[in-house]
Coordinates of C-alpha atoms and ligand atoms in Angstrom, one line a residue:
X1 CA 0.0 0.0 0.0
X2 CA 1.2 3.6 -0.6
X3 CA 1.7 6.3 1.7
X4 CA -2.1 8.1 0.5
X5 CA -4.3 5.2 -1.3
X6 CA -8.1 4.3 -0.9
X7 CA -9.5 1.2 0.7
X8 CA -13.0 0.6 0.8
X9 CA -13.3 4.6 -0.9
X10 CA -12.1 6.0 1.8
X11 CA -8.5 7.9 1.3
X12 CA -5.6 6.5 3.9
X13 CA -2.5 8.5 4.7
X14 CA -0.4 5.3 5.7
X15 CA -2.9 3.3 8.0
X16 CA -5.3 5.8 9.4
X17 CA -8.3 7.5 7.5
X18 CA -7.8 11.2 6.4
X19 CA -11.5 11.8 7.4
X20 CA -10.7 10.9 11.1
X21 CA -7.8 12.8 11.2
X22 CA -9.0 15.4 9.6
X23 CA -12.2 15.6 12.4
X24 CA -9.4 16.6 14.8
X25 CA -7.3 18.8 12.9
X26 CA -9.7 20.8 10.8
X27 CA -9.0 22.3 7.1
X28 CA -7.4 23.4 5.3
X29 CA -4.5 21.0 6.7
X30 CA -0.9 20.2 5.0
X31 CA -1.1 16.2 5.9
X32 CA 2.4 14.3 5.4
X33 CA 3.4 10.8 5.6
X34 CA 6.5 10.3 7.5
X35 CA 6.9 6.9 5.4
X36 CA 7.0 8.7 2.2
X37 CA 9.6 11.1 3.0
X38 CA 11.8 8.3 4.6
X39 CA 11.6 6.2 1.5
X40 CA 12.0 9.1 -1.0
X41 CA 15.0 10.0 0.8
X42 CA 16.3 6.1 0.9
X43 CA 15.5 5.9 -2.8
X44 CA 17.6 9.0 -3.5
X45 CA 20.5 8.6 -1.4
X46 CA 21.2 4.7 -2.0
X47 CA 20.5 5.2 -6.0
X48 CA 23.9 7.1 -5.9
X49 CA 25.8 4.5 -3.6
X50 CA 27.7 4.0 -6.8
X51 CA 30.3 6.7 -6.0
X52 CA 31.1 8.9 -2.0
X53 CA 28.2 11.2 -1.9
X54 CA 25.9 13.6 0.1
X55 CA 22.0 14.4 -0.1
X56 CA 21.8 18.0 1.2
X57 CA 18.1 18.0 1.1
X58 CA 16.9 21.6 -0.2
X59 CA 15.1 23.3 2.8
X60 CA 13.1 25.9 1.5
X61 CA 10.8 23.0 -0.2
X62 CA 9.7 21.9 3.0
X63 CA 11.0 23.8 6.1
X64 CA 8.6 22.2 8.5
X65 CA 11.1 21.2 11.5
X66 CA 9.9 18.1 12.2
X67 CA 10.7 17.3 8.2
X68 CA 14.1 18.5 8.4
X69 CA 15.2 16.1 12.1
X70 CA 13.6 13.5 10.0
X71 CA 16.2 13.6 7.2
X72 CA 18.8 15.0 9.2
X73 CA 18.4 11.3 11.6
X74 CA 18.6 9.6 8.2
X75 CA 21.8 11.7 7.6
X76 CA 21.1 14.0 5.3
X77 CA 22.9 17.8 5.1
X78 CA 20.9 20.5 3.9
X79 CA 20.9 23.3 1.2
X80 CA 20.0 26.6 2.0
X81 CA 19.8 30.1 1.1
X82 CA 19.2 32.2 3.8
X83 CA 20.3 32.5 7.4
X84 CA 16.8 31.8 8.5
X85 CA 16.6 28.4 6.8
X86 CA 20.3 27.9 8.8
X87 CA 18.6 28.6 11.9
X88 CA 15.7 26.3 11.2
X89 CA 18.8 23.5 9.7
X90 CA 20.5 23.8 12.7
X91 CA 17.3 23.7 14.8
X92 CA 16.4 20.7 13.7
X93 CA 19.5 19.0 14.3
X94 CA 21.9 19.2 10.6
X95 CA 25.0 18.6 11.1
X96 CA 27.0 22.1 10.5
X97 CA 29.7 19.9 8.3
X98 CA 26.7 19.2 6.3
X99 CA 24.8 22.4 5.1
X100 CA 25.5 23.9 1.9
X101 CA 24.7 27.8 1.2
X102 CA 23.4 29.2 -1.8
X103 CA 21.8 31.8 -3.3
X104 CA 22.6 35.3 -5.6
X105 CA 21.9 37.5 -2.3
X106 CA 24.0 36.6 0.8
X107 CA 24.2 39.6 2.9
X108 CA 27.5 39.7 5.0
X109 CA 25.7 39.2 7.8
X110 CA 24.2 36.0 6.7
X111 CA 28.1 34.8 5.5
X112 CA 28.9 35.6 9.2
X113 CA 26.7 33.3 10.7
X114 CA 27.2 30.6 8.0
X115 CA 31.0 31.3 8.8
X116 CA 30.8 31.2 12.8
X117 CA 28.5 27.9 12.2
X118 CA 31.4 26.2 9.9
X119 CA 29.5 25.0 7.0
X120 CA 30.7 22.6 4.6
X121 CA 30.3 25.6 1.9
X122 CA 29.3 28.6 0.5
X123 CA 28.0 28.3 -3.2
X124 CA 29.4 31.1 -4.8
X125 CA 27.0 33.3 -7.2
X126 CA 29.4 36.4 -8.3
X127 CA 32.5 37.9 -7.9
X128 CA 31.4 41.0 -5.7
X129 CA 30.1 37.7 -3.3
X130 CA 33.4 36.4 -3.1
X131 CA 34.7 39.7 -1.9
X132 CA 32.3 39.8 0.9
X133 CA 32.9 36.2 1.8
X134 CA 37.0 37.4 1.9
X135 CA 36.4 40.6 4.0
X136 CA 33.9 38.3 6.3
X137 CA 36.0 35.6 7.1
X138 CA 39.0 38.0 7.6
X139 CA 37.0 39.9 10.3
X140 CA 36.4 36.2 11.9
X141 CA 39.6 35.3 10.9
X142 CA 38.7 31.9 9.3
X143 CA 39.3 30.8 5.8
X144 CA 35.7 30.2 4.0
X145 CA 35.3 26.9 2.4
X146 CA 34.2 28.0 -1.2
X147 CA 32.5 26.1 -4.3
X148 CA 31.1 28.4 -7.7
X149 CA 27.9 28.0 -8.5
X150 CA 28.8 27.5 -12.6
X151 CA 26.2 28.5 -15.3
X152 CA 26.3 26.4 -18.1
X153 CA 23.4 27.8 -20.1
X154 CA 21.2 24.8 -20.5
X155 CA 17.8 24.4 -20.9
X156 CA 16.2 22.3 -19.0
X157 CA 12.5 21.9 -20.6
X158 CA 10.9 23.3 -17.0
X159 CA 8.7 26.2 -16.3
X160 CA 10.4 29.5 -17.1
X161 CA 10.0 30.5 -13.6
X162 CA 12.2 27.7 -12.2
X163 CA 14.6 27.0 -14.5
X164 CA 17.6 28.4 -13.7
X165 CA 21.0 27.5 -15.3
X166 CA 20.3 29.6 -18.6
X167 CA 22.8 32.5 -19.8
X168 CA 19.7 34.9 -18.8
X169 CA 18.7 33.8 -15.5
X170 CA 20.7 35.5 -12.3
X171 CA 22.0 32.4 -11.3
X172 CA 25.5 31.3 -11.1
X173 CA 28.7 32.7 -12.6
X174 CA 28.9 31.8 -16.6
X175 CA 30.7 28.7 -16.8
X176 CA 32.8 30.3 -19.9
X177 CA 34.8 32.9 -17.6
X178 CA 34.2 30.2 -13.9
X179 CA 37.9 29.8 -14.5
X180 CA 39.2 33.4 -14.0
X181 CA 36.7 33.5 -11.1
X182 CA 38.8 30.1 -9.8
X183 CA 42.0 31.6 -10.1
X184 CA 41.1 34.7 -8.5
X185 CA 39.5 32.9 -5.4
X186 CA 42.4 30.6 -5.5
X187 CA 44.9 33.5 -4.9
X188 CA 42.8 34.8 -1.2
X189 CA 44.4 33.3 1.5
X190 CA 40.8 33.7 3.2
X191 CA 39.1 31.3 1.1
X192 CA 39.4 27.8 0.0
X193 CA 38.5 26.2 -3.0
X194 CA 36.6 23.3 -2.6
X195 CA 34.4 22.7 -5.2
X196 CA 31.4 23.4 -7.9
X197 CA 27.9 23.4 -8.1
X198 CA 25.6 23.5 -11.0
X199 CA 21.6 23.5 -10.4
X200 CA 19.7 24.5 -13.9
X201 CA 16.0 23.8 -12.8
X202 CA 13.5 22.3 -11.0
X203 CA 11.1 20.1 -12.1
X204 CA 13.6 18.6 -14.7
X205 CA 11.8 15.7 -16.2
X206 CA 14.3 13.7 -18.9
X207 CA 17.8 12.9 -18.1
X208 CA 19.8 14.9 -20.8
X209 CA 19.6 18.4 -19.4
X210 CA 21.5 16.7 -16.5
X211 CA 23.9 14.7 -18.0
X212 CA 24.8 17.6 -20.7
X213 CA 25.2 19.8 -17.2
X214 CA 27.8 17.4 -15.4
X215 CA 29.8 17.1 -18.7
X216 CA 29.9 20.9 -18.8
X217 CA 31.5 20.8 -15.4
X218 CA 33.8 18.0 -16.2
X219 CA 35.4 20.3 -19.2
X220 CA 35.8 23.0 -16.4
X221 CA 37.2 20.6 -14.1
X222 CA 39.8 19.8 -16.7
X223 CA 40.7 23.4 -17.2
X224 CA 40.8 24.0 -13.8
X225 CA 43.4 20.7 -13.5
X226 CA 45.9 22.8 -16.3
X227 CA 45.8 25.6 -14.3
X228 CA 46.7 23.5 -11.1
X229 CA 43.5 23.8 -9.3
X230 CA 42.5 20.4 -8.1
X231 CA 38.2 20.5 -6.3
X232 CA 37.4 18.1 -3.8
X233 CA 33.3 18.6 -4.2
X234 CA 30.5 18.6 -7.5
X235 CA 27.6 19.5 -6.0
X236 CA 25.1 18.9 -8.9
X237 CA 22.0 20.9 -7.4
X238 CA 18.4 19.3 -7.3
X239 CA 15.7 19.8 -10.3
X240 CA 14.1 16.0 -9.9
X241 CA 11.0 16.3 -11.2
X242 CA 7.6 14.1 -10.1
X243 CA 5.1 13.0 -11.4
X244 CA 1.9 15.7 -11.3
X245 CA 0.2 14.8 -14.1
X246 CA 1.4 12.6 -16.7
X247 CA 5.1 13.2 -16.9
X248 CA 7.2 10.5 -16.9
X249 CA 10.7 11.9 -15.0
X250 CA 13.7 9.4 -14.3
X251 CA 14.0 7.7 -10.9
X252 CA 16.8 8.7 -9.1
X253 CA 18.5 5.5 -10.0
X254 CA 17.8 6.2 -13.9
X255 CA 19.6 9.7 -13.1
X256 CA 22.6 7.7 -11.2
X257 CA 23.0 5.6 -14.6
X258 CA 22.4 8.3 -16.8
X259 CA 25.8 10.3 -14.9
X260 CA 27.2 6.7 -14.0
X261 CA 30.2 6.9 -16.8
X262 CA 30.8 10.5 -15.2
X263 CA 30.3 9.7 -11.6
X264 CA 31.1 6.1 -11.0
X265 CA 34.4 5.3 -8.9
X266 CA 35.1 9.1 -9.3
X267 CA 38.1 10.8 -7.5
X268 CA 35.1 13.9 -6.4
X269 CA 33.1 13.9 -3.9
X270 CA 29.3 14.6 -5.0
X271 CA 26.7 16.3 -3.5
X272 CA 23.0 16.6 -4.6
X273 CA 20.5 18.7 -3.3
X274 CA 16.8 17.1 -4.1
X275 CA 14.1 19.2 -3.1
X276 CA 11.0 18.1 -4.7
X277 CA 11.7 14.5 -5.1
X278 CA 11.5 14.0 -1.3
X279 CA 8.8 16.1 0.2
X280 CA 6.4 16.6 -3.2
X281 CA 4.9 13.1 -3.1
X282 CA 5.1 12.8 1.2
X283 CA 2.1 15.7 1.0
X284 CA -1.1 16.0 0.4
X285 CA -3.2 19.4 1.1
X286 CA -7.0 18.8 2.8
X287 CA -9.8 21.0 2.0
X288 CA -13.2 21.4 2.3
X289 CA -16.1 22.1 0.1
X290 CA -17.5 25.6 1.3
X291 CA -19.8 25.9 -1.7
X292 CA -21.1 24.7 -5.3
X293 CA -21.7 27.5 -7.2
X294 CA -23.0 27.3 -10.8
X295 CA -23.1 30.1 -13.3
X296 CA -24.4 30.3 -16.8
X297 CA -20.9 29.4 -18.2
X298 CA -19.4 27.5 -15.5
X299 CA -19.7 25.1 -12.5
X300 CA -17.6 25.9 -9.3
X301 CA -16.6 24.1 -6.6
X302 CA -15.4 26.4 -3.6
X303 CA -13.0 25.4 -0.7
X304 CA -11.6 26.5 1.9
X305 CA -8.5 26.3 0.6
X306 CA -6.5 29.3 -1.4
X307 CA -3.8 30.2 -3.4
X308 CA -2.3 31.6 0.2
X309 CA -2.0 27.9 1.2
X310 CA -1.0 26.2 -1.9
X311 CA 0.3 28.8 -4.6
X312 CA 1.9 26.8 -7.4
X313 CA -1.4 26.4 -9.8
X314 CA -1.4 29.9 -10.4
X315 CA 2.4 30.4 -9.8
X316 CA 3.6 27.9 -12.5
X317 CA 0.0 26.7 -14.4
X318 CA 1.1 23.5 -12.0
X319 CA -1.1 20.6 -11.7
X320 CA -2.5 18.9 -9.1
X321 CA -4.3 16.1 -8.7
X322 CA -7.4 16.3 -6.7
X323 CA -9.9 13.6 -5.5
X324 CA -12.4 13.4 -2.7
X325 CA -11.6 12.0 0.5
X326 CA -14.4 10.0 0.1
X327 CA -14.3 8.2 -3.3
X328 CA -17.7 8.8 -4.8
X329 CA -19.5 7.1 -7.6
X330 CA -19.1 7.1 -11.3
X331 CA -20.6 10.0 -12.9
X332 CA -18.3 13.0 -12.8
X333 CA -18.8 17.0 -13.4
X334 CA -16.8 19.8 -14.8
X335 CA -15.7 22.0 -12.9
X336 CA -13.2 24.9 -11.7
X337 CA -11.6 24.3 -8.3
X338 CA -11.4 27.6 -6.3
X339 CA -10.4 28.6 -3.1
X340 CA -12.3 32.1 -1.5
X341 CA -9.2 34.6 -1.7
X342 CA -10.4 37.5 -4.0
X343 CA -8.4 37.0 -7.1
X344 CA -9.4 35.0 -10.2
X345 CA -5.6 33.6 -10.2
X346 CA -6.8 31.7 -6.9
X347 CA -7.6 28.5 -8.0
X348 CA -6.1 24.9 -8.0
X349 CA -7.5 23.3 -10.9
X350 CA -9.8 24.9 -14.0
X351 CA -12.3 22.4 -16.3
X352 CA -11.1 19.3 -14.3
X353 CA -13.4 16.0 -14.1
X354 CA -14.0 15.6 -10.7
X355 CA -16.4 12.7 -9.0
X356 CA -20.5 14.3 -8.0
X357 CA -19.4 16.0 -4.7
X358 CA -21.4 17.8 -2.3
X359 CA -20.8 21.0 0.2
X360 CA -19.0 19.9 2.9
X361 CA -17.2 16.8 1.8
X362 CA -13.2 16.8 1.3
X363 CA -11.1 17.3 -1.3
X364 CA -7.3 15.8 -1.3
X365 CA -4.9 18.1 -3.2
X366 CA -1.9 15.5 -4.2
X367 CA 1.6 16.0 -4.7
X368 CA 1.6 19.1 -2.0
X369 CA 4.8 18.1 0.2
X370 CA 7.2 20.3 -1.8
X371 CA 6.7 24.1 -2.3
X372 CA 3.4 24.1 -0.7
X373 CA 2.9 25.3 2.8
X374 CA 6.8 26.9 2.6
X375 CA 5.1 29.2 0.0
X376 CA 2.2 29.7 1.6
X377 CA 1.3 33.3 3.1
X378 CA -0.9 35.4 4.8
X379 CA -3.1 37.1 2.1
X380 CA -6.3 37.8 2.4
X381 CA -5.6 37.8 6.4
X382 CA -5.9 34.4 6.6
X383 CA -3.9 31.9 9.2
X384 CA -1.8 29.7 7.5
X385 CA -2.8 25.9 7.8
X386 CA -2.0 23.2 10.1
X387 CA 0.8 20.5 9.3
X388 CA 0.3 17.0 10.3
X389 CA 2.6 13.9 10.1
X390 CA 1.5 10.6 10.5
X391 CA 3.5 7.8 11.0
X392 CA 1.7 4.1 10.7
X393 CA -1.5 4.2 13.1
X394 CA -0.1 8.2 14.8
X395 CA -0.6 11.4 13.8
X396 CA 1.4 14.1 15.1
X397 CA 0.7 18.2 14.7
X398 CA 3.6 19.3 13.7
X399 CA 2.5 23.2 13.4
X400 CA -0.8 24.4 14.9
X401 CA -2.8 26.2 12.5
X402 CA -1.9 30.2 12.8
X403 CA -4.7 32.0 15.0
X404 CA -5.9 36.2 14.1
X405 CA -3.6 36.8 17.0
X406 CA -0.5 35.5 14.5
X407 CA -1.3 37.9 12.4
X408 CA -1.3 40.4 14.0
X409 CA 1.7 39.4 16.7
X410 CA 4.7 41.6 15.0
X411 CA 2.4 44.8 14.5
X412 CA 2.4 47.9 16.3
X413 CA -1.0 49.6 16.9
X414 CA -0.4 53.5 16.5
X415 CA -3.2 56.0 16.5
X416 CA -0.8 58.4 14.4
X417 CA -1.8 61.9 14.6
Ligands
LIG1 N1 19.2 23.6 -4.9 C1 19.0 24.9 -5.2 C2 20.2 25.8 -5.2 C3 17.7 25.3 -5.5 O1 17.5 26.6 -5.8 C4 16.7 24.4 -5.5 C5 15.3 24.9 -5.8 C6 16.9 23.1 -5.1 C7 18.2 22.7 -4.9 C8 15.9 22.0 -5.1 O2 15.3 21.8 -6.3 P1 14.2 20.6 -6.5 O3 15.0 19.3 -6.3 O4 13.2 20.8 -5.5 O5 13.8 20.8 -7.9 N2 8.7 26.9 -6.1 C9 8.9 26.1 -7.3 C10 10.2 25.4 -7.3 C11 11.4 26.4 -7.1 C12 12.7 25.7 -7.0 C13 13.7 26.6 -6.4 N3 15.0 26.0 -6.2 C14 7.8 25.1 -7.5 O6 6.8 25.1 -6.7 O7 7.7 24.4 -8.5

């Protein structure tokens, strides 16, 4: 049986009954199954026992604590890009030695913490960065352990908004010039050269874009060799995709044979930093039916749900698959499925056959584990949903849903005259 299947009608998140669960918890909930996220991390991490690796799992896809000292027991290390998700990393237990840092916009005071915290690395996105790393770790006198984040300029068949290794996206340093950025970091007795990363997308669904990314890197690596610089790390990003809909991505041991002439028995120590691939399919988001509403063009079915709580439909024309909690009968309508925020772009599925529902009953958004509730907001003053994890017969709340007093906790009330 799978973490979210139906027995009898009636949808399971491992072996207790959504409905029940739900009775306590209310909607709109963010329900996970601790199974699925240990598995999708096993599946990851032992596809790639073919060469010495690391699974920094990427934080901002799910930043729920109790997600993050799940994988960081299984021993994963983290990716992040900001000093908030290192606070939350640390928090829930990673391992300093383990946490790689990205991102174009690392403030110095951010590199300071990362530096007093000894992280493996910083992922390097420009030169004026690597200045600021320098200066930082000269005020804390420490040498920072540095990788570039290389651009190849690859497409990698995604959503515009989340591909990100192409010539005209702000990521990385242009792989064409990464050498003059090596030697120059090479020469700062402040920082040392460890390694490279390359991360071109998310939601990457065929092999090649991969594979043509690592033998980008290799070519650098063999520049970098003439020039005397030898790397210890290739930290090749995340970008799995899953499946929504009816793509057909690459397991993560299809990947590891895809790179296997590239990777196997390799001198390098890889990393990989899979977002998506663990948390996506671990999720599912609850909500109820509020309304039906039919107009002369169009039937609607209204939740309680909205593009505050899940906010890639709109974001990325995502897909998600929706079904009731309680498997109905045959006939089906046609329908747009809304949530109540005032904005036609809130909605999580438009002309979609769904089962005859009625007010009232539940709806399971699928697929909601990764970039769901850590993209979630406040809009429309409403609290952010509860998250639940169940593990075989438990469940466990893992964040209470927000109150009106959350939103209002870091306001000042001024009567200004
Ligand atoms: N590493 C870096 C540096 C990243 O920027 C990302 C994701 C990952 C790893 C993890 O990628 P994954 O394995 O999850 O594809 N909000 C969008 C996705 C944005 C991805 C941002 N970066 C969505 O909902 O589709």
């Amino acid at each position: 049986m799978g973490a979210f299947d139906y027995q009898k009608g009636e949808l399971y998140c491992e072996r207790l009954k959504v409905k029940e669960i739900i009775a306590a918890v209310g909607t709109p909930c963010y329900l996970y199954s601790h199974r699925a996220l240990v598995e999708n991390y096993q599946a990851f991490n032992e596809a790639f026992t073919c060469t010495k690796h690391l699974v920094c799992y990427a934080v901002k896809t799910n930043a729920n604590l109790t997600i993050l000292r799940t994988l960081a027991n299984l021993g994963a290390g983290a990716d992040i890009v900001s000093a908030g998700e290192l606070y939350l990393a640390l928090t829930a237990g990673f391992k300093p030695e383990k946490i790689v840092f990205a991102g174009v916009g690392k403030t110095g005071d951010e590199i300071y913490d990362a530096l007093k915290n000894d992280i493996l690395m910083f992922n390097v996105e420009s030169l004026p960065e690597l200045d600021l790393i320098s200066s930082v770790a000269k005020k804390v006198k420490k040498r920072a352990r540095i990788s570039f984040r290389v651009n190849p300029d690859i497409n990698p068949q995604t959503h515009h908004h989340i591909s990100t290794g192409l010539a005209q996206n702000k990521f990385g340093i242009n792989i064409n010039f990464a050498a003059e950025a090596y030697e120059r970091a090479s020469l700062d007795k402040f920082l040392e050269v460890v390694g490279v990363q390359v991360h071109i997308g998310s939601q990457i669904t065929t092999v090649e874009p991969f594979v043509e990314a690592v033998e980008k890197v290799f070519r650098l690596l063999k520049t970098l060799k003439e020039l005397a610089l030898e790397l210890k790390y290739i930290d090749l990003g995340g970008g799995l995709g899953i499946t929504y809909n009816d793509e057909k991505p690459p397991t993560p041991q299809d990947l590891a044979q895809a790179l296997s002439p590239l990777i196997r028995k390799s001198p390098y120590h890889f990393i990989f930093e899979p977002g998506r691939y663990i948390a996506g399919t671990a999720g599912i988001l609850v909500t109820k039916i509020l309304y039906l509403k039919e107009t002369q063009v169009k039937k609607f079915v209204i939740v309680d749900a909205g593009m505050n709580d899940l906010s890639r439909p709109v974001m990325y024309d995502a897909y998600h698959e929706i079904k009731p909690v309680r498997e109905s009968g045959q006939n089906e309508m046609l329908v747009d499925i809304v949530g109540p925020i005032c904005e036609s772009g809130d909605y999580f599925a438009k002309n979609r056959r769904l089962p005859l529902v009625e007010q009232g009953d539940l709806l399971a958004i699928f697929n909601a584990g990764a970039y769901g509730f850590s993209m979630s907001s406040n809009y429309n003053a409403r609290p952010r949903a509860c998250e639940v994890v169940v593990s075989k017969n438990q469940y466990y709340i893992v964040r209470d849903r927000e109150t009106f007093g959350d939103l209002v906790s870091n306001e000042r009330l001024l009567d200004i005259k």
